[in-house]
Coordinates of C-alpha atoms in Angstrom, one line a residue:
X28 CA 69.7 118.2 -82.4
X29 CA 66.7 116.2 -83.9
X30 CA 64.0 116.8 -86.1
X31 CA 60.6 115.9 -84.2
X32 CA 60.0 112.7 -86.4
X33 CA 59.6 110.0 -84.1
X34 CA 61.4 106.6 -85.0
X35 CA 60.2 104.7 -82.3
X36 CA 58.0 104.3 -79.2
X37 CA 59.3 102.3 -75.9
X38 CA 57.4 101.7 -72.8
X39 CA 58.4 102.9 -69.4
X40 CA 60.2 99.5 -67.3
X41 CA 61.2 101.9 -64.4
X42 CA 61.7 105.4 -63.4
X43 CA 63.9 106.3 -60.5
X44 CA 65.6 109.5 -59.4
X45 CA 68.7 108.8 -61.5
X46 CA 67.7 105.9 -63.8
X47 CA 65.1 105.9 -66.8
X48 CA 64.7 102.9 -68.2
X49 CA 62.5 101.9 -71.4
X50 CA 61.4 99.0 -73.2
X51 CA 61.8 99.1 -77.1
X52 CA 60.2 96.0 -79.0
X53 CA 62.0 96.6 -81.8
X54 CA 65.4 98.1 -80.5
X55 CA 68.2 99.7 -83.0
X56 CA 70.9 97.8 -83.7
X57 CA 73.6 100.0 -84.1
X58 CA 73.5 102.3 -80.6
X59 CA 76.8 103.4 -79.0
X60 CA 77.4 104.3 -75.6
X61 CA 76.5 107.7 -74.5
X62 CA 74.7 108.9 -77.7
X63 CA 71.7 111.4 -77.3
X64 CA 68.0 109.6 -78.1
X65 CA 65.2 112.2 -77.7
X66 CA 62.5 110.8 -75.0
X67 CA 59.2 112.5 -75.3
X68 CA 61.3 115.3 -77.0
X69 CA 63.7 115.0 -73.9
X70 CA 67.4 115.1 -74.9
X71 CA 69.0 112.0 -72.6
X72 CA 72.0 110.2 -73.0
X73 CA 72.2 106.6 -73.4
X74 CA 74.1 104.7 -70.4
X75 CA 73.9 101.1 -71.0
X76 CA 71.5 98.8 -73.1
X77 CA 70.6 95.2 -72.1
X78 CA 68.7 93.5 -74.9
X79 CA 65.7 95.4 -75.5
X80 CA 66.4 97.5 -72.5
X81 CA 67.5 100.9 -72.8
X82 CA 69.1 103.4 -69.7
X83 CA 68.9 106.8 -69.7
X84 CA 70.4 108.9 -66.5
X85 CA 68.1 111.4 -65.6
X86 CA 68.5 114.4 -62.8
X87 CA 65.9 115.0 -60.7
X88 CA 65.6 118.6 -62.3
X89 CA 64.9 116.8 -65.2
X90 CA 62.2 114.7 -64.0
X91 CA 60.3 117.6 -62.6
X92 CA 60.3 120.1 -65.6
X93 CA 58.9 117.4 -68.1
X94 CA 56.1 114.9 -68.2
X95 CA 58.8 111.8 -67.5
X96 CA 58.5 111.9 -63.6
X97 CA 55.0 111.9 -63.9
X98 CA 54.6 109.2 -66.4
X99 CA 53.9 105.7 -64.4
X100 CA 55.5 102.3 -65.5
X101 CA 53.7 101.0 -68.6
X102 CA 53.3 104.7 -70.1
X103 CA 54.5 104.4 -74.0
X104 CA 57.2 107.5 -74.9
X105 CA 58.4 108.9 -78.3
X106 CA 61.9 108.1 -79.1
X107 CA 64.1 109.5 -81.8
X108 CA 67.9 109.4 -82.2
X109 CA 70.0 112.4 -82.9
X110 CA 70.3 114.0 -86.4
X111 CA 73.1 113.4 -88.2
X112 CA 74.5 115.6 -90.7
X113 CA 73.5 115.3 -94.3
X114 CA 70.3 113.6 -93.2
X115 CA 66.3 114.8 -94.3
X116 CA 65.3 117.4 -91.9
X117 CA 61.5 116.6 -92.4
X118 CA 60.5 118.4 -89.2
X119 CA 62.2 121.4 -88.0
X120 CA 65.0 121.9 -85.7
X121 CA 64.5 120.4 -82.4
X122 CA 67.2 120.6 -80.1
X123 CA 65.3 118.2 -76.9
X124 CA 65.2 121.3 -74.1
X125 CA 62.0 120.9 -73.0
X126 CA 60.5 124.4 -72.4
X127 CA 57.0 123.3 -69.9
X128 CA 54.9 120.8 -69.4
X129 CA 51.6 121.4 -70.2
X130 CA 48.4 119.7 -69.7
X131 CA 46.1 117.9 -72.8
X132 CA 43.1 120.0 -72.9
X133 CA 41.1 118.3 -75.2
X134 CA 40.8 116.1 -78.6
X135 CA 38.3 117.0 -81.4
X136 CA 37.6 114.4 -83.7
X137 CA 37.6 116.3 -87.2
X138 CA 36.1 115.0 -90.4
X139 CA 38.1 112.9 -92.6
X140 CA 40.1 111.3 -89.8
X141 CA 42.1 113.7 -88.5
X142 CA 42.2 114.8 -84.7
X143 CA 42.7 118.7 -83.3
X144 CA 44.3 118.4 -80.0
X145 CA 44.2 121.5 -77.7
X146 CA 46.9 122.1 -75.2
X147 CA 47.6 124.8 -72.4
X148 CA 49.9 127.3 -73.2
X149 CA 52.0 128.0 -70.3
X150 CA 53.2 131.7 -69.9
X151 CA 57.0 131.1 -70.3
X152 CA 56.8 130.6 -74.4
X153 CA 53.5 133.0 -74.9
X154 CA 55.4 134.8 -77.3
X155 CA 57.6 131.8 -78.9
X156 CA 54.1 130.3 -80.2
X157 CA 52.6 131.2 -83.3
X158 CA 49.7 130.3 -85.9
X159 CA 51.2 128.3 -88.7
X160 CA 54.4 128.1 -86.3
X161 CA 56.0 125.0 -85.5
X162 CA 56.1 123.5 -81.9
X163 CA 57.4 120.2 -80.2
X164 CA 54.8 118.5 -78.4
X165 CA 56.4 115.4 -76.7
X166 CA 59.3 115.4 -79.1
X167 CA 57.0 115.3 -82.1
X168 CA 57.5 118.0 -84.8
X169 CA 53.9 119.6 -85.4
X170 CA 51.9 122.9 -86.8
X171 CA 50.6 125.3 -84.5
X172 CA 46.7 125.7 -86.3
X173 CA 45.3 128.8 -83.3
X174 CA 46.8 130.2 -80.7
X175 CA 44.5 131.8 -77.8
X176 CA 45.9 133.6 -74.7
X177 CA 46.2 130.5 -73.0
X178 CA 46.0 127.2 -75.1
X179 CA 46.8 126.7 -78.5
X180 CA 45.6 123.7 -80.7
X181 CA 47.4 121.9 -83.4
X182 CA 46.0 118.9 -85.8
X183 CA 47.2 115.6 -86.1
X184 CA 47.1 113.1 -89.1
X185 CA 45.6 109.7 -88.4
X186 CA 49.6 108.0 -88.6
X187 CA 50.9 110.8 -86.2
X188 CA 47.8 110.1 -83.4
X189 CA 48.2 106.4 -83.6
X190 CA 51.8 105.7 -84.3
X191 CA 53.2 107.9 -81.3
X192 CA 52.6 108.0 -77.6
X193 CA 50.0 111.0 -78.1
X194 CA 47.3 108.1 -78.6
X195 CA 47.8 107.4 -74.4
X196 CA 47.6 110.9 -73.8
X197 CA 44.0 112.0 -72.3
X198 CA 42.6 115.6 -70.9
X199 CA 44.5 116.5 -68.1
X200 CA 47.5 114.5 -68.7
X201 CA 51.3 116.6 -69.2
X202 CA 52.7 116.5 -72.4
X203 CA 56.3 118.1 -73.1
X204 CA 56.5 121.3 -74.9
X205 CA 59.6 123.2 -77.0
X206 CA 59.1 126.1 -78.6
X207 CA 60.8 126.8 -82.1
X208 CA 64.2 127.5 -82.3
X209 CA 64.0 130.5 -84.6
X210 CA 60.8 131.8 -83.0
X211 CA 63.6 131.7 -79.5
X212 CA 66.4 133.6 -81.1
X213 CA 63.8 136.2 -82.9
X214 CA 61.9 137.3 -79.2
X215 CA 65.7 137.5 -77.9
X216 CA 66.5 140.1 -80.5
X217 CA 63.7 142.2 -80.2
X218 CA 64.2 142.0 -76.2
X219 CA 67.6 143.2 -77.2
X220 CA 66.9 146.0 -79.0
X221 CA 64.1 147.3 -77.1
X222 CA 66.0 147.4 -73.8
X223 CA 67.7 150.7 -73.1
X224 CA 71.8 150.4 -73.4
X225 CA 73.6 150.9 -69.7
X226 CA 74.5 154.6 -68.5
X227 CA 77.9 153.2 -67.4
X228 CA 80.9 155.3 -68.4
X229 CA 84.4 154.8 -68.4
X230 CA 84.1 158.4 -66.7
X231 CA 81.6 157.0 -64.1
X232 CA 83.9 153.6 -63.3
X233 CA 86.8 156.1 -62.7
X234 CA 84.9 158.6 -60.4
X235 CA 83.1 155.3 -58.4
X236 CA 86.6 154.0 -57.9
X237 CA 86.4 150.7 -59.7
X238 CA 89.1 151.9 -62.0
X239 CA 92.7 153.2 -60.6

């Protein structure tokens, strides 16, 4: 689980079918073997460090539902290591499951520094996105500001839009999407409740035959 405040940003070294590995200037001292760092909101697990060089494995699956397989060498990424318990939850609840990638749309430059970035809004977490809702764009905790029928915008703080990998990001480029937990659980219920319960009888099982 982590919280969408990024800690750090590495640079991609290589990316193969089974290997990710990034380039952190300023590298924590304190890792451990098969911990979980969030890459561009992607949950991976650490495999080996050398020096400044960090090793994720990565499935191919993987690769293809986010924006890391399409990211070339050089590309900077957001990194942020797992919460752990009795820390700030600054953000909200992140849990590194990325739902889509989606493509930048545009930036609009908004007085007094800040920056509205517009982003598609695939049709998988239509209903998961709200206004004044909170959403995951590459692994960085932000406020959904509109939501259309297919893009939504959210605004970003000077720090945010210069201190994180968003500053690389340009129209048309993928950028990794999660949709709030609570906002998950919420459309599951009401699915729930609004489907109609099963016309199978223990009467019905009997008569059928698949009960003796």
């Amino acid at each position: 689980m982590f919280t969408g405040l990024i800690e750090k940003c590495g640079i991609i070294k290589s990316c193969q079918a089974l290997a990710l590995e990034i380039a952190v200037e300023d590298v924590w001292s304190d890792l451990q073997f098969g911990e979980s760092i969030a890459v561009n909101g992607t949950c991976l697990t650490l495999e080996r460090q050398q020096g400044s060089v960090l090793t994720f494995h990565t499935l191919p699956e993987t690769l293809k539902r986010t924006n890391l397989g399409a990211l070339a060498v050089g590309s900077m990424v957001n990194l942020e290591r797992a919460l752990r318990l009795g820390s700030p939850l600054d953000g909200h609840l992140v849990t590194g499951h990325v739902d889509a990638a989606a493509k930048v749309r545009r930036w609009q430059q908004l007085p007094g520094g800040d920056m509205l970035l517009t982003v598609e809004l695939p049709e998988n977490i239509r209903a998961l996105v709200a206004e004044k809702g909170s959403i995951a764009i590459d692994g960085i905790s932000l406020t959904v500001v509109s939501v259309s029928e297919n893009e939504f915008t959210v605004e970003l703080i000077p720090v945010t839009r210069n201190n994180t990998a968003l500053c690389q990001r340009r129209s048309g480029d993928p950028v990794n999407l999660e949709a709030d937990l609570m906002a998950r659980y919420a459309a599951r219920y009401i699915q729930a409740i609004n489907t109609p319960s099963s016309n199978i009888t223990m009467e019905k099982l009997f008569s059928a035959g698949f009960i003796k």
